[in-house]
Tab-separated table of C-alpha atoms in Angstrom:
chain	number	residue	atom	x	y	z
B	1	ILE	CA	-93.233	14.989	-57.204
B	2	ILE	CA	-92.875	15.594	-61.320
B	3	SER	CA	-93.369	18.859	-61.509
B	4	ILE	CA	-91.041	19.392	-58.684
B	5	PHE	CA	-88.320	18.050	-60.257
B	6	LYS	CA	-89.604	20.226	-63.676
B	7	GLU	CA	-90.408	23.785	-62.140
B	8	GLU	CA	-88.254	24.032	-59.292
B	9	LYS	CA	-84.492	24.736	-59.177
B	10	LYS	CA	-81.779	23.231	-58.348
B	11	LEU	CA	-79.558	23.616	-55.115
B	12	SER	CA	-76.846	22.972	-57.187
B	13	ASP	CA	-78.477	27.117	-57.979
B	14	TYR	CA	-78.026	27.980	-54.072
B	15	ALA	CA	-74.732	26.403	-53.338
B	16	GLU	CA	-71.772	24.703	-54.486
B	17	THR	CA	-71.176	20.709	-54.103
B	18	LYS	CA	-67.318	19.627	-54.057
B	19	GLN	CA	-65.978	16.241	-53.409
B	20	GLY	CA	-63.586	16.091	-50.714
B	21	MET	CA	-59.981	14.428	-50.990
B	22	ALA	CA	-58.581	10.885	-51.565
B	23	THR	CA	-55.364	11.244	-49.127
B	24	GLY	CA	-53.794	7.247	-50.818
B	25	ASN	CA	-52.830	6.646	-47.559
B	26	ASN	CA	-54.702	7.662	-44.605
B	27	ASN	CA	-52.082	5.602	-42.558
B	28	LYS	CA	-49.563	8.051	-42.726
B	29	PHE	CA	-51.758	11.260	-42.699
B	30	LEU	CA	-54.697	10.652	-40.677
B	31	ARG	CA	-55.024	10.266	-37.281
B	32	PHE	CA	-57.557	10.149	-34.690
B	33	TRP	CA	-58.083	13.606	-32.940
B	34	PHE	CA	-57.564	11.526	-29.707
B	35	GLU	CA	-54.137	10.104	-30.740
B	36	ILE	CA	-52.538	13.542	-30.776
B	37	ASP	CA	-51.237	16.131	-28.755
B	38	PHE	CA	-54.354	18.073	-28.556
B	39	ASN	CA	-52.071	21.713	-28.419
B	40	LYS	CA	-51.348	19.928	-32.187
B	41	ILE	CA	-53.900	20.555	-33.122
B	42	GLY	CA	-55.121	23.701	-35.244
B	43	PHE	CA	-58.695	25.057	-34.824
B	44	TYR	CA	-61.377	26.952	-36.697
B	45	MET	CA	-58.803	27.763	-39.714
B	46	HIS	CA	-60.531	30.571	-42.102
B	47	ASP	CA	-58.448	28.757	-45.846
B	48	VAL	CA	-55.641	26.471	-46.394
B	49	GLN	CA	-52.788	29.635	-46.188
B	50	GLU	CA	-54.173	30.264	-42.499
B	51	ALA	CA	-53.670	26.964	-41.776
B	52	LEU	CA	-50.429	26.641	-43.143
B	53	GLU	CA	-48.904	30.183	-41.230
B	54	SER	CA	-50.243	28.337	-38.434
B	55	GLY	CA	-47.041	26.323	-37.341
B	56	LYS	CA	-49.569	23.896	-36.343
B	57	LYS	CA	-49.645	19.904	-37.855
B	58	TRP	CA	-53.313	18.743	-37.330
B	59	PHE	CA	-56.700	19.773	-38.809
B	60	PRO	CA	-59.519	17.966	-37.938
B	61	TYR	CA	-61.355	16.343	-41.009
B	62	ASN	CA	-64.767	15.429	-41.274
B	63	LYS	CA	-64.446	11.286	-43.097
B	64	ASN	CA	-68.394	9.983	-43.562
B	65	GLY	CA	-68.830	7.725	-39.925
B	66	ASN	CA	-71.455	6.235	-38.251
B	67	PHE	CA	-74.954	8.160	-39.148
B	68	ARG	CA	-75.376	10.161	-37.076
B	69	LYS	CA	-77.523	14.272	-38.368
B	70	TRP	CA	-77.011	17.430	-37.645
B	71	TYR	CA	-73.624	17.767	-36.104
B	72	GLY	CA	-71.146	15.380	-34.917
B	73	ASN	CA	-68.632	12.077	-36.415
B	74	ASN	CA	-65.830	14.913	-35.518
B	75	GLU	CA	-62.969	12.185	-35.206
B	76	VAL	CA	-60.095	11.984	-37.577
B	77	VAL	CA	-57.611	14.892	-37.619
B	78	ILE	CA	-54.963	15.609	-40.466
B	79	ALA	CA	-51.265	16.358	-41.290
B	80	PHE	CA	-51.677	19.316	-43.161
B	81	ASP	CA	-49.293	20.997	-42.389
B	82	ARG	CA	-46.032	22.811	-45.537
B	83	GLU	CA	-44.976	19.454	-45.864
B	84	ASN	CA	-47.771	17.016	-45.746
B	85	TYR	CA	-49.510	19.741	-47.996
B	86	ASN	CA	-46.980	19.812	-50.572
B	87	ILE	CA	-46.898	16.038	-50.864
B	88	LEU	CA	-51.311	15.555	-50.695
B	89	ALA	CA	-50.856	17.965	-54.011
B	90	ASN	CA	-49.560	15.239	-55.526
B	91	MET	CA	-50.318	12.099	-54.233
B	92	GLY	CA	-53.852	10.628	-53.886
B	93	ASN	CA	-57.037	13.011	-55.771
B	94	HIS	CA	-54.928	16.206	-55.350
B	95	LEU	CA	-56.270	17.914	-52.768
B	96	PRO	CA	-59.715	18.808	-55.766
B	97	SER	CA	-61.767	21.647	-54.308
B	98	ARG	CA	-58.864	23.101	-51.624
B	99	GLN	CA	-60.174	26.357	-51.814
B	100	TYR	CA	-63.346	25.187	-49.599
B	101	TYR	CA	-61.177	23.583	-47.424
B	102	PHE	CA	-61.358	25.694	-43.983
B	103	LYS	CA	-64.569	26.990	-45.156
B	104	LYS	CA	-67.996	26.732	-43.182
B	105	GLY	CA	-70.838	24.648	-44.741
B	106	ILE	CA	-72.965	21.212	-44.683
B	107	THR	CA	-71.246	17.268	-44.838
B	108	TRP	CA	-72.892	14.518	-45.552
B	109	SER	CA	-71.680	10.777	-45.098
B	110	LEU	CA	-71.576	8.864	-49.176
B	111	PHE	CA	-73.401	6.120	-48.124
B	112	GLY	CA	-77.371	5.912	-46.305
B	113	TRP	CA	-79.257	2.470	-46.877
B	114	GLU	CA	-81.989	4.259	-44.000
B	115	ALA	CA	-81.717	8.403	-44.753
B	116	PHE	CA	-79.439	10.310	-45.857
B	117	SER	CA	-77.112	11.423	-42.835
B	118	VAL	CA	-76.387	15.267	-42.892
B	119	ARG	CA	-74.458	17.665	-40.690
B	120	PHE	CA	-73.445	21.243	-39.460
B	121	LYS	CA	-70.110	21.989	-40.371
B	122	ASP	CA	-68.102	25.108	-38.445
B	123	TYR	CA	-65.285	26.771	-40.536
B	124	GLY	CA	-62.140	24.701	-39.247
B	125	PHE	CA	-62.040	20.801	-41.593
B	126	VAL	CA	-60.991	19.933	-44.714
B	127	PHE	CA	-63.382	17.370	-45.778
B	128	ASP	CA	-62.642	13.858	-47.478
B	129	VAL	CA	-64.304	11.772	-50.594
B	130	SER	CA	-66.609	9.987	-48.305
B	131	GLY	CA	-67.395	12.878	-46.761
B	132	SER	CA	-68.264	15.573	-49.368
B	133	SER	CA	-69.810	18.875	-48.567
B	134	ALA	CA	-72.046	21.863	-49.802
B	135	PHE	CA	-70.689	25.694	-49.384
B	136	MET	CA	-73.783	28.123	-48.897
B	137	ASN	CA	-74.680	32.316	-48.015
B	138	ASP	CA	-75.201	31.923	-44.528
B	139	SER	CA	-78.597	33.114	-44.717
B	140	LEU	CA	-79.356	29.951	-46.453
B	141	ILE	CA	-76.935	27.427	-44.747
B	142	TYR	CA	-79.976	25.939	-42.179
B	143	TYR	CA	-82.596	26.515	-44.676
B	144	ILE	CA	-80.620	23.531	-46.707
B	145	LEU	CA	-79.649	21.625	-44.165
B	146	GLY	CA	-82.717	21.552	-42.819
B	147	PHE	CA	-84.397	20.549	-46.167
B	148	LEU	CA	-81.688	17.980	-46.870
B	149	SER	CA	-82.321	16.048	-43.279
B	150	SER	CA	-85.690	15.845	-44.529
B	151	SER	CA	-87.944	12.308	-45.224
B	152	ILE	CA	-89.158	14.561	-49.211
B	153	ALA	CA	-84.870	15.336	-49.351
B	154	PHE	CA	-84.180	10.994	-48.864
B	155	TYR	CA	-86.926	10.432	-51.163
B	156	PHE	CA	-86.261	12.787	-53.678
B	157	LEU	CA	-82.879	10.842	-52.867
B	158	ALA	CA	-83.869	7.420	-53.650
B	159	ILE	CA	-85.410	8.115	-57.284
B	160	LEU	CA	-82.071	9.894	-58.099
B	161	ALA	CA	-79.936	7.816	-55.846
B	162	PRO	CA	-81.536	4.322	-56.444
B	163	THR	CA	-78.109	2.582	-55.259
B	164	VAL	CA	-78.648	4.987	-51.791
B	165	ASN	CA	-74.269	6.397	-52.979
B	166	PHE	CA	-75.084	10.013	-52.487
B	167	GLN	CA	-72.873	11.938	-55.286
B	168	ILE	CA	-71.852	15.509	-55.262
B	169	GLY	CA	-73.919	15.560	-58.351
B	170	ASN	CA	-76.818	13.821	-56.755
B	171	ILE	CA	-77.262	16.257	-53.739
B	172	ALA	CA	-76.999	19.155	-56.770
B	173	ASP	CA	-79.686	18.392	-59.009
B	174	LEU	CA	-82.099	18.087	-55.759
B	175	PRO	CA	-84.982	20.346	-56.235
B	176	LEU	CA	-85.438	22.862	-53.341
B	177	ILE	CA	-87.772	25.908	-52.886
B	178	VAL	CA	-86.928	29.114	-50.865
B	179	PRO	CA	-90.312	30.130	-50.252
B	180	LYS	CA	-90.879	34.102	-50.399
B	181	ASP	CA	-92.116	34.463	-47.333
B	182	SER	CA	-88.666	35.042	-44.847
B	183	GLN	CA	-90.529	33.994	-41.514
B	184	ILE	CA	-90.784	30.869	-43.099
B	185	ILE	CA	-87.252	30.557	-43.678
B	186	GLU	CA	-86.755	31.859	-39.909
B	187	GLN	CA	-88.806	29.992	-38.222
B	188	ILE	CA	-86.989	26.398	-39.866
B	189	ASN	CA	-83.717	28.026	-39.099
B	190	SER	CA	-84.489	28.311	-35.517
B	191	LEU	CA	-85.992	24.218	-35.546
B	192	VAL	CA	-82.467	23.557	-37.032
B	193	LYS	CA	-80.367	25.348	-34.812
B	194	GLU	CA	-82.154	23.873	-32.271
B	195	ASN	CA	-80.969	19.982	-33.735
B	196	ILE	CA	-77.937	21.826	-34.173
B	197	TYR	CA	-77.094	22.701	-30.228
B	198	LEU	CA	-78.752	19.052	-28.780
B	199	ALA	CA	-76.599	17.335	-31.809
B	200	LYS	CA	-73.048	18.485	-31.183
B	201	SER	CA	-74.277	18.911	-27.150
B	202	ASP	CA	-74.654	14.802	-27.166
B	203	TRP	CA	-71.481	14.881	-29.347
């Protein structure tokens, strides 16, 4: 384990880990999706500009939730039309990492007493400070999700974050071995996609 930490590249060499937003007033900006007229929710946006120009007011929002791996916890929407965007830009933590909003990636729960809860997220989500996210090349997204969902990743995290409060720096510092054999990556990707499919069907 010591040699892995010393010799291997870090996850930050392959992915960008980003802290999400703190609205400053969740009661004002956040709702459960079923509280909102479904036609007013904008799905699968690719960036902030597309969202602001869509005419929609509400958009999916990653906000931690209970322990769940692979996919899910998609319960909350945020008011993120142009009017609310301008308000949010001047309160809370001022929309950090906004260039990554709505991008495809991986999100995780901030706390994990017994395991690390990591999930795939498709395009279209803004993310919360307690639902921080990582963004990487599409060719590695499933491989990295598989690694982060493994018991060895949680073991490494217990070394880096003994308080089991998983900050973006802890995730970025994890050692990551990417095999040169593409068949190994493809095999892992296949298993991860199957897990996402099963978790999504269940959700």
